[in-house]
């Protein structure tokens, strides 16, 4: 703690004088984190592939794809037109065997799993069995990436809103604790036990079915407005309910946790000291309470974000939001294994990026990382 | 023991915790009652929906209690049988052919039309099947006749599909036309159904059952397959509790043991556990569960196993590990060792009591998340195909457009039960957290 204190005090000077060193350290820290998260992703994707291939699913995808290619090449090949069907089938079978051997599908699984790993990591998972992208492609990668913006829009809007509101309210409550609002928020904390989709059901029921005020689901009115401004407004209208659902599900526990952090830290001696110096309440909360708690808050938020990513799959299904989660739902019902495996990999990436992003913010706000105190600690 | 009593007394000081406890006790009571009155096999059998078990239930009927909140009474289902004592039965002999005239009558005083009208016939015959014709007599004396037909041993006559009835009623559906006067208004009073059957053999006979399906059924209502939702609502309780409790127990104990091993041995074991935890953080739990559900098995018990496996290296490891490290280096442990305390004594007198404040609240608060996880999987269509759970009800309701058709009870009933389960455990858990972590008590 004392180290943090001195680091905090010397921050202003350090930042000016030693900017190059700090920047370099941050860069090195980011690089180290990126590599270690990268390795974790590789292992996570490898596990995914192993799980998917325990039933031989990935093998089947590959074989079906080769078979289709050979079939296509035969269809357009004038050279085989004169063969009898039996000859053609035999040749096809022979080519299939050659191709299987060429691609190493007859190698032991351990070796093959590494080539699958590479394909998984590059999202190069071949072609979907049933589904296609809006542009008509059967490439799993294109199908997945097409849905990504919708998911990011919904998730990003909701999480930024939750984060900002939770911090502001928590800070305010930590200064006014014991009041009616404070007790109300504590009483409402158990509401966070239910996931966002659950509140989504109620919100749809109230605002769409009974009041008819907001759309049941989807991302934009049908047919989509041609005017960009009207389009944006329509998307906004469709965003209200799913964002509200995430808000209700996430906000109370965060406010409660963070207000508790703030309260614990507001009883530290240096906060009393700052108050005694006659600093304004605002300044005290911002500089002496918020700053040292930020690393904890970010860790706490990160854990919540990870569970929110998973809950988003069902939220999108409930609200018919055309994102990754809805795609996964459709893939389950069509038994489209390449898409299911692909979205699992993509979700692993999204989680990893979330973790990495928060790690960087953590580094920015945690003085121990910023000034390299960590390396000096035992 | 004294400690326990103290904790209980403290817990009673939190009104939300008391409320939560009461709700948990009520849930457990319902769960036990259900398991005793509707055995597991019977529940599965009922939920698979054999025609015979649900034939007398209306489709998509609202629960009975909606009648308390509305002006007009919605009809309940009426069942009349020719075997009933109040049904009349006259037999005439027409030169070897017997003419049986059975009359079923019922009073209709509800304020809305029924949802369906079906006549069920059972008959027996050696060679020549009985021949029946039915006449529907309204309270105002009008008579609507159906086609005459030969009966199979089991036969249903949907009055709405009968050609002569259709001709008589025009465009109006049977359940409305058969119950309205000429201006189309609902007609209350005594209705009669006259069934004339010609029996050609000495041993031949027939019985009829008239079912006038209502618009409300039972305390829970029914779904699109005529199944009484009560079965699923009741069986949902033990299943949700079992899934939530077992998953929470399994993952808490496993996480606890692993973090203990890591903290005790330290070194590379600890480092390895830390790395696995990081990987587990990035492993997308829901898609992996979906993969297991689609590719391997949808059994609720397989899912339970996978859920536990995936949550072993969860966020709890870090918390437990730090507490273990504290205990490991605590002076009182050295002191206890110095006076020659046995390992058993060390574990049960010194370590476990220190761990309980961390373990119990996190165990209780993790139960709702597992309950909702099961519901989430069911909502995605990955629920156990045989078992009636709350999540399955929600999924049925969703995929049959309950929200668009106005069958709100179908969504609200399981949702409210899920909410009660989630809230009760969360309320007790948060209170316990504050009791066991004195730093939070005043806050």
Tab-separated table of C-alpha atoms in Angstrom, chain A:
chain	number	residue	atom	x	y	z
A	1	UNK	CA	0.000	0.000	0.000
A	2	UNK	CA	2.773	2.440	0.911
A	3	UNK	CA	4.351	1.841	-2.449
A	4	UNK	CA	1.100	2.709	-4.160
A	5	UNK	CA	0.889	5.833	-2.066
A	6	UNK	CA	4.326	7.117	-3.016
A	7	UNK	CA	3.781	6.126	-6.608
A	8	UNK	CA	0.562	8.060	-6.578
A	9	UNK	CA	2.167	11.147	-5.139
A	10	UNK	CA	5.031	11.154	-7.551
A	11	UNK	CA	2.862	10.460	-10.528
A	12	UNK	CA	2.704	13.935	-11.979
A	13	UNK	CA	6.435	14.457	-11.974
A	14	UNK	CA	7.171	10.974	-13.208
A	15	UNK	CA	4.791	11.258	-16.103
A	16	UNK	CA	6.499	14.398	-17.362
A	17	UNK	CA	10.113	13.512	-16.791
A	18	UNK	CA	10.016	9.850	-17.558
A	19	UNK	CA	7.417	9.611	-20.246
A	20	UNK	CA	9.604	7.603	-22.606
A	21	UNK	CA	10.318	5.010	-19.943
A	22	UNK	CA	6.676	4.689	-18.918
A	23	UNK	CA	5.520	4.356	-22.488
A	24	UNK	CA	8.087	1.671	-23.140
A	25	UNK	CA	7.090	-0.201	-20.005
A	26	UNK	CA	3.444	-0.007	-20.980
A	27	UNK	CA	4.301	-1.292	-24.422
A	28	UNK	CA	6.319	-4.129	-22.981
A	29	UNK	CA	3.512	-4.946	-20.539
A	30	UNK	CA	0.949	-4.946	-23.355
A	31	UNK	CA	3.154	-7.151	-25.479
A	32	UNK	CA	3.666	-9.656	-22.680
A	33	UNK	CA	-0.065	-9.716	-21.971
A	34	UNK	CA	-0.875	-10.050	-25.669
A	35	UNK	CA	1.452	-13.018	-26.023
A	36	UNK	CA	0.174	-14.753	-22.918
A	37	UNK	CA	-3.459	-14.163	-23.892
A	38	UNK	CA	-2.590	-15.320	-27.408
A	39	UNK	CA	-1.265	-18.588	-26.001
A	40	UNK	CA	-4.408	-18.953	-23.892
A	41	UNK	CA	-6.578	-18.453	-26.968
A	42	UNK	CA	-4.624	-21.098	-28.852
A	43	UNK	CA	-5.170	-23.562	-26.015
A	44	UNK	CA	-8.847	-22.634	-25.686
A	45	UNK	CA	-9.433	-23.102	-29.422
A	46	UNK	CA	-7.523	-26.372	-29.325
A	47	UNK	CA	-9.799	-27.580	-26.531
A	48	UNK	CA	-12.811	-26.527	-28.594
A	49	UNK	CA	-11.547	-28.541	-31.552
A	50	UNK	CA	-10.911	-31.560	-29.370
A	51	UNK	CA	-14.403	-31.366	-27.921
A	52	UNK	CA	-15.932	-30.944	-31.381
A	53	UNK	CA	-13.949	-33.791	-32.843
A	54	UNK	CA	-14.614	-36.330	-30.125
A	55	UNK	CA	-17.585	-37.334	-32.209
A	56	UNK	CA	-15.588	-37.000	-35.440
A	57	UNK	CA	-17.548	-33.909	-36.452
A	58	UNK	CA	-14.648	-31.880	-37.807
A	59	UNK	CA	-13.423	-34.871	-39.820
A	60	UNK	CA	-16.846	-35.190	-41.340
A	61	UNK	CA	-16.923	-31.532	-42.287
A	62	UNK	CA	-13.601	-31.851	-44.081
A	63	UNK	CA	-14.534	-35.042	-45.909
A	64	UNK	CA	-17.882	-33.720	-47.035
A	65	UNK	CA	-16.176	-30.633	-48.358
A	66	UNK	CA	-13.635	-32.633	-50.370
A	67	UNK	CA	-16.380	-34.840	-51.733
A	68	UNK	CA	-18.350	-31.830	-52.855
A	69	UNK	CA	-15.330	-30.306	-54.567
A	70	UNK	CA	-14.583	-33.514	-56.437
A	71	UNK	CA	-18.208	-33.835	-57.431
A	72	UNK	CA	-18.217	-30.279	-58.748
A	73	UNK	CA	-15.018	-30.783	-60.705
A	74	UNK	CA	-16.522	-33.892	-62.323
A	75	UNK	CA	-19.685	-32.090	-63.286
A	76	UNK	CA	-17.874	-29.533	-65.368
A	77	UNK	CA	-15.205	-31.822	-66.764
A	78	UNK	CA	-15.776	-32.875	-70.402
A	79	UNK	CA	-13.127	-35.593	-70.039
A	80	UNK	CA	-15.298	-37.777	-67.815
A	81	UNK	CA	-18.477	-37.311	-69.819
A	82	UNK	CA	-17.921	-40.477	-71.851
A	83	UNK	CA	-17.324	-42.740	-68.852
A	84	UNK	CA	-19.958	-45.112	-67.555
A	85	UNK	CA	-21.408	-44.135	-64.164
A	86	UNK	CA	-19.530	-47.009	-62.492
A	87	UNK	CA	-16.215	-45.867	-63.893
A	88	UNK	CA	-16.947	-42.327	-62.861
A	89	UNK	CA	-17.832	-43.365	-59.311
A	90	UNK	CA	-14.698	-45.462	-59.036
A	91	UNK	CA	-12.582	-42.571	-60.264
A	92	UNK	CA	-14.313	-40.233	-57.832
A	93	UNK	CA	-13.659	-42.608	-54.952
A	94	UNK	CA	-10.023	-42.933	-56.000
A	95	UNK	CA	-9.627	-39.162	-56.158
A	96	UNK	CA	-11.259	-38.851	-52.743
A	97	UNK	CA	-8.719	-41.282	-51.288
A	98	UNK	CA	-5.830	-39.400	-52.937
A	99	UNK	CA	-7.141	-36.113	-51.640
A	100	UNK	CA	-7.638	-37.513	-48.131
A	101	UNK	CA	-4.069	-38.732	-48.203
A	102	UNK	CA	-2.798	-35.445	-49.629
A	103	UNK	CA	-4.514	-33.431	-46.893
A	104	UNK	CA	-3.358	-35.892	-44.289
A	105	UNK	CA	-6.851	-36.882	-43.112
A	106	UNK	CA	-5.613	-40.435	-42.629
A	107	UNK	CA	-2.909	-39.273	-40.264
A	108	UNK	CA	-3.374	-39.888	-36.551
A	109	UNK	CA	-5.735	-37.453	-34.850
A	110	UNK	CA	-3.018	-35.789	-32.812
A	111	UNK	CA	-1.256	-34.564	-35.948
A	112	UNK	CA	-4.475	-33.617	-37.657
A	113	UNK	CA	-5.710	-31.714	-34.644
A	114	UNK	CA	-2.887	-29.230	-35.130
A	115	UNK	CA	-3.919	-28.469	-38.688
A	116	UNK	CA	-7.492	-28.046	-37.461
A	117	UNK	CA	-6.187	-25.715	-34.794
A	118	UNK	CA	-4.637	-23.509	-37.464
A	119	UNK	CA	-7.839	-23.504	-39.483
A	120	UNK	CA	-9.827	-22.724	-36.366
A	121	UNK	CA	-7.543	-19.862	-35.396
A	122	UNK	CA	-7.780	-18.304	-38.849
A	123	UNK	CA	-11.566	-18.917	-38.824
A	124	UNK	CA	-10.954	-20.782	-42.055
A	125	UNK	CA	-13.502	-23.426	-41.196
A	126	UNK	CA	-14.719	-24.239	-44.642
A	127	UNK	CA	-18.285	-24.064	-45.768
A	128	UNK	CA	-21.500	-24.109	-43.811
A	129	UNK	CA	-23.773	-27.081	-44.326
A	130	UNK	CA	-27.082	-25.247	-44.465
A	131	UNK	CA	-26.617	-21.590	-43.707
A	132	UNK	CA	-25.435	-18.813	-45.916
A	133	UNK	CA	-24.513	-15.194	-45.382
A	134	UNK	CA	-26.743	-12.371	-46.526
A	135	UNK	CA	-24.481	-11.924	-49.529
A	136	UNK	CA	-25.070	-15.564	-50.383
A	137	UNK	CA	-21.715	-16.989	-49.392
A	138	UNK	CA	-21.393	-20.372	-47.692
A	139	UNK	CA	-18.010	-19.474	-46.153
A	140	UNK	CA	-18.234	-19.864	-42.371
A	141	UNK	CA	-15.880	-16.930	-41.909
A	142	UNK	CA	-18.082	-14.594	-43.938
A	143	UNK	CA	-21.259	-15.769	-42.219
A	144	UNK	CA	-19.704	-15.126	-38.819
A	145	UNK	CA	-18.094	-11.797	-39.571
A	146	UNK	CA	-21.291	-10.476	-41.111
A	147	UNK	CA	-23.080	-10.892	-37.779
A	148	UNK	CA	-20.322	-9.412	-35.655
A	149	UNK	CA	-21.209	-5.669	-36.002
A	150	UNK	CA	-24.764	-6.228	-34.742
A	151	UNK	CA	-23.480	-8.084	-31.679
A	152	UNK	CA	-20.846	-5.450	-30.968
A	153	UNK	CA	-23.385	-2.645	-31.309
A	154	UNK	CA	-25.792	-4.161	-28.797
A	155	UNK	CA	-23.144	-5.320	-26.385
A	156	UNK	CA	-21.052	-2.160	-26.553
A	157	UNK	CA	-23.971	0.223	-26.049
A	158	UNK	CA	-25.277	-1.721	-23.071
A	159	UNK	CA	-21.927	-2.208	-21.350
A	160	UNK	CA	-20.742	1.382	-21.734
A	161	UNK	CA	-24.062	2.577	-20.344
A	162	UNK	CA	-23.913	0.135	-17.418
A	163	UNK	CA	-20.298	1.022	-16.617
A	164	UNK	CA	-20.774	4.796	-16.620
A	165	UNK	CA	-24.050	4.770	-14.689
A	166	UNK	CA	-22.746	2.248	-12.151
A	167	UNK	CA	-19.586	4.266	-11.405
A	168	UNK	CA	-21.467	7.557	-11.066
A	169	UNK	CA	-24.214	6.128	-8.884
A	170	UNK	CA	-21.762	4.133	-6.770
A	171	UNK	CA	-19.628	7.216	-6.122
A	172	UNK	CA	-22.684	9.240	-5.228
A	173	UNK	CA	-23.997	6.507	-2.914
A	174	UNK	CA	-20.662	6.102	-1.174
A	175	UNK	CA	-20.977	9.764	-0.174
A	176	UNK	CA	-24.613	9.403	0.848
A	177	UNK	CA	-24.652	5.949	2.287
A	178	UNK	CA	-27.371	4.780	4.608
A	179	UNK	CA	-29.978	6.846	2.779
A	180	UNK	CA	-33.212	5.612	1.269
A	181	UNK	CA	-31.736	5.285	-2.212
A	182	UNK	CA	-28.758	3.385	-0.829
A	183	UNK	CA	-30.973	0.932	1.014
A	184	UNK	CA	-33.184	0.588	-2.040
A	185	UNK	CA	-30.220	-0.349	-4.241
A	186	UNK	CA	-28.999	-2.892	-1.686
A	187	UNK	CA	-32.488	-4.388	-1.531
A	188	UNK	CA	-32.567	-4.604	-5.329
A	189	UNK	CA	-29.161	-6.302	-5.600
A	190	UNK	CA	-30.614	-9.858	-5.741
A	191	UNK	CA	-32.287	-8.864	-9.026
A	192	UNK	CA	-28.888	-9.306	-10.637
A	193	UNK	CA	-29.163	-13.036	-10.052
A	194	UNK	CA	-31.286	-13.278	-13.202
A	195	UNK	CA	-29.666	-12.918	-16.609
A	196	UNK	CA	-30.553	-10.198	-19.101
A	197	UNK	CA	-32.686	-12.385	-21.350
A	198	UNK	CA	-34.952	-13.065	-18.426
A	199	UNK	CA	-35.756	-9.381	-17.997
A	200	UNK	CA	-36.027	-9.222	-21.766
A	201	UNK	CA	-39.057	-11.517	-21.572
A	202	UNK	CA	-40.819	-9.186	-19.160
A	203	UNK	CA	-39.838	-6.067	-21.073
A	204	UNK	CA	-41.155	-7.484	-24.354
A	205	UNK	CA	-44.331	-8.527	-22.595
A	206	UNK	CA	-44.904	-5.084	-21.097
A	207	UNK	CA	-43.627	-2.672	-23.727
A	208	UNK	CA	-44.292	-4.599	-26.922
A	209	UNK	CA	-47.191	-6.942	-26.298
A	210	UNK	CA	-49.303	-4.951	-23.834
A	211	UNK	CA	-48.366	-1.322	-24.489
A	212	UNK	CA	-47.352	-1.775	-28.117
A	213	UNK	CA	-44.855	1.055	-27.678
A	214	UNK	CA	-41.660	-0.656	-28.814
A	215	UNK	CA	-40.832	-3.356	-31.354
A	216	UNK	CA	-40.842	-7.018	-30.287
A	217	UNK	CA	-37.359	-7.589	-31.640
A	218	UNK	CA	-35.085	-7.373	-34.615
A	219	UNK	CA	-32.566	-4.653	-35.322
A	220	UNK	CA	-34.370	-2.436	-37.783
A	221	UNK	CA	-37.913	-1.942	-39.029
A	222	UNK	CA	-39.005	-4.020	-41.994
A	223	UNK	CA	-38.600	-2.832	-44.684
A	224	UNK	CA	-35.502	-0.925	-43.563
A	225	UNK	CA	-35.817	2.844	-44.050
A	226	UNK	CA	-33.685	4.125	-46.920
A	227	UNK	CA	-32.888	7.467	-45.328
A	228	UNK	CA	-29.764	7.003	-43.145
A	229	UNK	CA	-31.181	9.194	-40.380
A	230	UNK	CA	-34.441	7.259	-40.263
A	231	UNK	CA	-32.430	4.034	-40.337
A	232	UNK	CA	-30.365	5.091	-37.344
A	233	UNK	CA	-33.502	6.113	-35.463
A	234	UNK	CA	-35.110	2.772	-36.207
A	235	UNK	CA	-32.032	0.892	-34.943
A	236	UNK	CA	-32.090	3.058	-31.835
A	237	UNK	CA	-35.733	2.196	-31.187
A	238	UNK	CA	-34.930	-1.486	-31.523
A	239	UNK	CA	-31.950	-1.095	-29.190
A	240	UNK	CA	-33.955	0.261	-26.266
A	241	UNK	CA	-35.409	-2.974	-24.910
A	242	UNK	CA	-32.354	-5.279	-25.211
A	243	UNK	CA	-30.122	-2.589	-23.717
A	244	UNK	CA	-32.633	-2.028	-20.920
A	245	UNK	CA	-32.677	-5.764	-20.219
A	246	UNK	CA	-28.885	-5.866	-19.853
A	247	UNK	CA	-29.013	-2.726	-17.788
A	248	UNK	CA	-31.513	-4.092	-15.269
A	249	UNK	CA	-29.680	-7.378	-14.982
A	250	UNK	CA	-26.204	-5.880	-14.523
A	251	UNK	CA	-26.543	-2.560	-12.800
A	252	UNK	CA	-27.540	-3.319	-9.200
A	253	UNK	CA	-24.819	-5.789	-8.312
A	254	UNK	CA	-22.183	-3.510	-9.866
A	255	UNK	CA	-23.397	-0.467	-7.977
A	256	UNK	CA	-23.492	-2.479	-4.763
A	257	UNK	CA	-19.995	-3.939	-5.233
A	258	UNK	CA	-18.389	-0.699	-6.273
A	259	UNK	CA	-20.075	1.388	-3.623
A	260	UNK	CA	-18.708	-1.111	-1.103
A	261	UNK	CA	-15.200	-0.765	-2.558
A	262	UNK	CA	-15.494	2.996	-2.418
A	263	UNK	CA	-16.727	2.906	1.160
A	264	UNK	CA	-13.871	0.658	2.266
A	265	UNK	CA	-11.388	2.952	0.614
A	266	UNK	CA	-13.000	6.138	1.900
A	267	UNK	CA	-12.112	5.109	5.431
A	268	UNK	CA	-8.388	5.000	4.589
A	269	UNK	CA	-6.198	7.495	6.451
A	270	UNK	CA	-5.088	9.383	3.381
A	271	UNK	CA	-8.700	10.115	2.474
A	272	UNK	CA	-9.317	11.494	5.961
A	273	UNK	CA	-6.146	13.526	5.502
A	274	UNK	CA	-7.354	14.915	2.193
A	275	UNK	CA	-10.683	15.809	3.756
A	276	UNK	CA	-8.905	17.447	6.648
A	277	UNK	CA	-6.913	19.528	4.183
A	278	UNK	CA	-10.262	20.950	3.109
A	279	UNK	CA	-10.341	19.505	-0.411
A	280	UNK	CA	-13.765	19.471	-2.010
A	281	UNK	CA	-15.778	16.250	-1.796
A	282	UNK	CA	-15.685	15.951	-5.541
A	283	UNK	CA	-11.929	16.124	-5.686
A	284	UNK	CA	-11.547	13.677	-2.814
A	285	UNK	CA	-13.780	11.083	-4.475
A	286	UNK	CA	-12.093	11.461	-7.815
A	287	UNK	CA	-8.475	11.580	-6.768
A	288	UNK	CA	-8.327	9.660	-3.494
A	289	UNK	CA	-11.176	7.166	-3.734
A	290	UNK	CA	-11.788	6.441	-7.400
A	291	UNK	CA	-8.166	6.278	-8.468
A	292	UNK	CA	-6.878	3.571	-6.115
A	293	UNK	CA	-10.058	1.479	-6.537
A	294	UNK	CA	-10.102	1.578	-10.333
A	295	UNK	CA	-7.947	-1.563	-10.776
A	296	UNK	CA	-10.350	-3.558	-8.582
A	297	UNK	CA	-13.331	-2.094	-10.350
A	298	UNK	CA	-11.930	-3.056	-13.724
A	299	UNK	CA	-11.228	-6.623	-12.643
A	300	UNK	CA	-14.733	-6.845	-11.247
A	301	UNK	CA	-16.184	-5.424	-14.462
A	302	UNK	CA	-14.149	-7.835	-16.568
A	303	UNK	CA	-15.574	-10.867	-14.802
A	304	UNK	CA	-19.050	-9.498	-15.355
A	305	UNK	CA	-18.375	-8.791	-19.030
A	306	UNK	CA	-17.344	-12.383	-19.591
A	307	UNK	CA	-20.599	-13.700	-18.217
A	308	UNK	CA	-22.492	-11.050	-20.183
A	309	UNK	CA	-20.936	-12.285	-23.435
A	310	UNK	CA	-22.366	-15.717	-22.739
A	311	UNK	CA	-25.760	-14.385	-21.715
A	312	UNK	CA	-25.838	-12.333	-24.911
A	313	UNK	CA	-26.393	-15.478	-26.941
A	314	UNK	CA	-29.807	-15.971	-25.407
A	315	UNK	CA	-30.575	-12.267	-25.226
A	316	UNK	CA	-30.107	-12.019	-28.995
A	317	UNK	CA	-32.307	-15.052	-29.466
A	318	UNK	CA	-35.075	-13.594	-27.321
A	319	UNK	CA	-34.910	-10.225	-29.081
A	320	UNK	CA	-34.348	-11.715	-32.517
A	321	UNK	CA	-31.250	-9.512	-32.779
A	322	UNK	CA	-29.329	-10.539	-35.900
A	323	UNK	CA	-25.991	-11.031	-34.157
A	324	UNK	CA	-23.654	-13.907	-33.426
A	325	UNK	CA	-25.861	-15.321	-30.690
A	326	UNK	CA	-28.884	-15.522	-32.936
A	327	UNK	CA	-26.661	-17.125	-35.572
A	328	UNK	CA	-25.576	-19.745	-33.085
A	329	UNK	CA	-29.222	-20.388	-32.207
A	330	UNK	CA	-30.078	-20.879	-35.884
A	331	UNK	CA	-27.041	-23.120	-36.346
A	332	UNK	CA	-28.176	-25.344	-33.469
A	333	UNK	CA	-31.548	-25.838	-35.090
A	334	UNK	CA	-30.024	-26.610	-38.491
A	335	UNK	CA	-27.309	-28.822	-36.976
A	336	UNK	CA	-24.777	-26.759	-38.880
A	337	UNK	CA	-21.603	-27.980	-37.170
A	338	UNK	CA	-19.080	-25.759	-39.013
A	339	UNK	CA	-20.991	-22.659	-37.930
A	340	UNK	CA	-21.307	-23.885	-34.321
A	341	UNK	CA	-17.579	-24.631	-34.045
A	342	UNK	CA	-16.784	-21.365	-35.822
A	343	UNK	CA	-18.857	-19.218	-33.501
A	344	UNK	CA	-17.342	-20.951	-30.479
A	345	UNK	CA	-13.905	-19.953	-31.762
A	346	UNK	CA	-15.068	-16.423	-32.495
A	347	UNK	CA	-16.514	-16.113	-28.990
A	348	UNK	CA	-13.152	-17.237	-27.604
A	349	UNK	CA	-11.560	-14.411	-29.591
A	350	UNK	CA	-14.102	-11.901	-28.331
A	351	UNK	CA	-13.475	-12.969	-24.735
A	352	UNK	CA	-9.723	-12.769	-25.251
A	353	UNK	CA	-9.974	-9.303	-26.778
A	354	UNK	CA	-12.170	-8.192	-23.873
A	355	UNK	CA	-9.646	-9.508	-21.361
A	356	UNK	CA	-6.741	-7.934	-23.234
A	357	UNK	CA	-8.479	-4.588	-23.595
A	358	UNK	CA	-9.266	-4.450	-19.882
A	359	UNK	CA	-5.717	-5.532	-19.071
A	360	UNK	CA	-4.441	-2.506	-20.945
A	361	UNK	CA	-6.842	-0.195	-19.134
A	362	UNK	CA	-5.803	-1.861	-15.908
A	363	UNK	CA	-2.180	-1.098	-16.764
A	364	UNK	CA	-3.091	2.502	-17.496
A	365	UNK	CA	-4.789	3.038	-14.157
A	366	UNK	CA	-2.674	0.832	-11.922
A	367	UNK	CA	0.391	2.770	-10.887
A	368	UNK	CA	2.261	-0.403	-9.998
A	369	UNK	CA	2.168	-1.425	-13.638
A	370	UNK	CA	2.631	2.051	-14.987
A	371	UNK	CA	5.800	2.878	-13.147
A	372	UNK	CA	7.100	-0.646	-13.247
A	373	UNK	CA	6.856	-1.158	-9.518
A	374	UNK	CA	5.681	-4.677	-10.142
A	375	UNK	CA	9.071	-5.770	-11.444
A	376	UNK	CA	10.688	-4.448	-8.283
A	377	UNK	CA	8.249	-6.232	-6.012
A	378	UNK	CA	9.325	-9.624	-4.723
